[in-house]
Amino acid sequence: MSRRTIFLLVFPPVVLLDQLSKYLAAKHIDPFTPLVVLPFLNLANVRNTGAAFGLFTSMGNAFFIAVSLVAIVLITFLILRERDGTAGLSLVLAGAAGNLIDRLALGYVRDFLDLHAGSHHWPAFNVADSALTVGIALLLAGPLLRKRSAK
């Protein structure tokens, strides 16, 4: 499969799913009353002005917009240049773009997935965050898998 095909199968659907899910969460979930879906999963309506896990909120939205733009340019360059890792890079790019859209339009990122074990909660996250995580995992695993298949 060509790099272009992989990119088109990954990037647009992930950005669309991210934005649609954030819109639906913001429209239908009260910020003060999470929806219990499963014993370990709530849907919430959280405004994140920081980075991952709400860290570095004091850095300001302009900082995160600038970092996102630099990352998007770098990742786009890598997608155009590299032969391997297109799926992982496309996921990372989709995640960065999805959260950048929020920052530009709203001044914060909308998070809504709330995983927990009892009273211990993982910080709320969204589809873009998930795409970033899976994309990075694929990029890290790629060389290991290629090395194993060469043996």
Short mmCIF file of C-alpha atoms in Angstrom, two decimals:
data_model
loop_
_atom_site.label_atom_id
_atom_site.label_comp_id
_atom_site.label_asym_id
_atom_site.label_seq_id
_atom_site.Cartn_x
_atom_site.Cartn_y
_atom_site.Cartn_z
CA MET A 1 0.00 0.00 0.00
CA SER A 2 1.38 3.44 -0.87
CA ARG A 3 2.26 6.07 1.72
CA ARG A 4 -0.41 8.34 0.28
CA THR A 5 -3.10 5.67 0.64
CA ILE A 6 -2.08 4.92 4.22
CA PHE A 7 -2.12 8.64 5.04
CA LEU A 8 -5.57 9.11 3.50
CA LEU A 9 -6.95 6.06 5.32
CA VAL A 10 -5.61 7.26 8.68
CA PHE A 11 -5.40 11.05 8.92
CA PRO A 12 -8.80 12.37 7.75
CA PRO A 13 -10.94 9.75 9.57
CA VAL A 14 -9.05 10.17 12.86
CA VAL A 15 -9.33 13.98 12.78
CA LEU A 16 -13.03 13.72 11.90
CA LEU A 17 -13.71 11.17 14.66
CA ASP A 18 -11.79 13.31 17.14
CA GLN A 19 -13.71 16.48 16.35
CA LEU A 20 -17.09 14.74 16.18
CA SER A 21 -16.58 12.94 19.49
CA LYS A 22 -15.44 16.14 21.20
CA TYR A 23 -18.43 18.03 19.84
CA LEU A 24 -20.86 15.36 21.03
CA ALA A 25 -19.26 15.19 24.47
CA ALA A 26 -19.37 18.97 24.87
CA LYS A 27 -22.98 19.13 23.67
CA HIS A 28 -24.41 16.21 25.67
CA ILE A 29 -22.34 15.88 28.87
CA ASP A 30 -22.72 18.24 31.79
CA PRO A 31 -19.27 19.47 32.93
CA PHE A 32 -20.17 18.67 36.54
CA THR A 33 -21.84 15.27 36.03
CA PRO A 34 -19.87 12.56 34.20
CA LEU A 35 -21.79 9.75 32.53
CA VAL A 36 -20.97 6.29 33.88
CA VAL A 37 -20.51 3.91 30.94
CA LEU A 38 -18.67 0.99 32.52
CA PRO A 39 -17.32 0.36 36.04
CA PHE A 40 -13.96 1.73 34.84
CA LEU A 41 -15.06 4.29 32.22
CA ASN A 42 -16.91 7.57 32.48
CA LEU A 43 -17.61 10.12 29.79
CA ALA A 44 -16.85 13.60 31.04
CA ASN A 45 -16.74 17.17 29.74
CA VAL A 46 -13.29 18.53 30.62
CA ARG A 47 -11.51 21.67 29.42
CA ASN A 48 -7.75 21.12 29.31
CA THR A 49 -5.68 24.29 29.01
CA GLY A 50 -2.39 22.45 29.51
CA ALA A 51 -0.51 19.66 27.81
CA ALA A 52 -1.01 15.94 28.35
CA PHE A 53 -2.64 15.20 31.70
CA GLY A 54 -3.31 18.91 32.22
CA LEU A 55 0.39 19.60 32.85
CA PHE A 56 2.03 22.97 32.22
CA THR A 57 -1.16 25.06 32.20
CA SER A 58 0.92 28.12 33.06
CA MET A 59 2.68 27.95 29.67
CA GLY A 60 -0.37 29.41 27.94
CA ASN A 61 -2.31 28.52 24.82
CA ALA A 62 0.02 30.39 22.44
CA PHE A 63 2.93 28.19 23.54
CA PHE A 64 1.00 24.99 22.84
CA ILE A 65 -0.19 26.31 19.48
CA ALA A 66 3.41 27.09 18.50
CA VAL A 67 4.64 23.65 19.64
CA SER A 68 1.79 21.97 17.73
CA LEU A 69 2.59 23.89 14.54
CA VAL A 70 6.28 22.98 14.73
CA ALA A 71 5.37 19.33 15.36
CA ILE A 72 2.93 19.30 12.43
CA VAL A 73 5.56 20.72 10.05
CA LEU A 74 8.16 18.20 11.25
CA ILE A 75 5.79 15.22 11.02
CA THR A 76 4.58 16.27 7.57
CA PHE A 77 8.22 16.45 6.43
CA LEU A 78 8.85 12.95 7.83
CA ILE A 79 5.75 11.53 6.12
CA LEU A 80 6.94 12.92 2.78
CA ARG A 81 10.54 11.78 3.29
CA GLU A 82 10.49 8.45 5.14
CA ARG A 83 9.49 5.12 3.64
CA ASP A 84 8.54 3.44 6.90
CA GLY A 85 6.25 4.56 9.69
CA THR A 86 3.59 6.30 7.63
CA ALA A 87 0.72 4.86 9.70
CA GLY A 88 2.33 5.87 13.00
CA LEU A 89 3.29 9.31 11.72
CA SER A 90 -0.21 9.83 10.30
CA LEU A 91 -1.74 8.98 13.69
CA VAL A 92 0.61 11.39 15.46
CA LEU A 93 -0.18 14.08 12.89
CA ALA A 94 -3.93 13.51 13.28
CA GLY A 95 -3.65 13.75 17.05
CA ALA A 96 -1.64 16.95 16.90
CA ALA A 97 -4.04 18.44 14.35
CA GLY A 98 -7.15 17.46 16.31
CA ASN A 99 -5.92 19.12 19.49
CA LEU A 100 -4.61 22.14 17.55
CA ILE A 101 -8.07 22.68 16.07
CA ASP A 102 -9.45 22.89 19.61
CA ARG A 103 -6.75 25.27 20.77
CA LEU A 104 -7.26 27.60 17.82
CA ALA A 105 -11.05 27.55 17.97
CA LEU A 106 -11.64 27.39 21.72
CA GLY A 107 -8.42 28.24 23.54
CA TYR A 108 -8.33 24.80 25.21
CA VAL A 109 -8.56 21.10 24.36
CA ARG A 110 -11.75 19.15 24.99
CA ASP A 111 -11.20 15.87 26.85
CA PHE A 112 -13.97 13.38 27.62
CA LEU A 113 -12.66 9.87 28.25
CA ASP A 114 -12.23 9.20 31.98
CA LEU A 115 -10.67 5.83 32.85
CA HIS A 116 -10.51 4.89 36.51
CA ALA A 117 -10.03 2.12 39.03
CA GLY A 118 -12.18 2.92 42.03
CA SER A 119 -11.35 6.47 43.07
CA HIS A 120 -8.04 6.53 41.14
CA HIS A 121 -8.58 8.35 37.83
CA TRP A 122 -6.32 8.51 34.81
CA PRO A 123 -6.35 12.11 33.53
CA ALA A 124 -9.16 12.66 31.02
CA PHE A 125 -8.17 12.33 27.38
CA ASN A 126 -9.69 12.27 23.87
CA VAL A 127 -9.40 10.55 20.48
CA ALA A 128 -6.52 12.84 19.42
CA ASP A 129 -4.56 11.89 22.55
CA SER A 130 -5.22 8.21 21.82
CA ALA A 131 -4.05 8.63 18.21
CA LEU A 132 -0.85 10.30 19.43
CA THR A 133 -0.19 7.47 21.88
CA VAL A 134 -0.86 4.66 19.40
CA GLY A 135 1.14 6.47 16.70
CA ILE A 136 4.16 6.87 18.97
CA ALA A 137 3.88 3.21 20.04
CA LEU A 138 3.86 2.13 16.38
CA LEU A 139 6.88 4.31 15.63
CA LEU A 140 8.79 2.84 18.57
CA ALA A 141 7.76 -0.75 17.77
CA GLY A 142 8.48 -0.50 14.04
CA PRO A 143 12.27 -0.88 14.20
CA LEU A 144 11.95 -3.71 16.72
CA LEU A 145 9.49 -5.59 14.52
CA ARG A 146 11.58 -5.07 11.38
CA LYS A 147 14.67 -6.30 13.25
CA ARG A 148 12.84 -9.47 14.37
CA SER A 149 11.45 -10.22 10.89
CA ALA A 150 14.93 -9.87 9.37
CA LYS A 151 16.21 -12.75 11.52
#
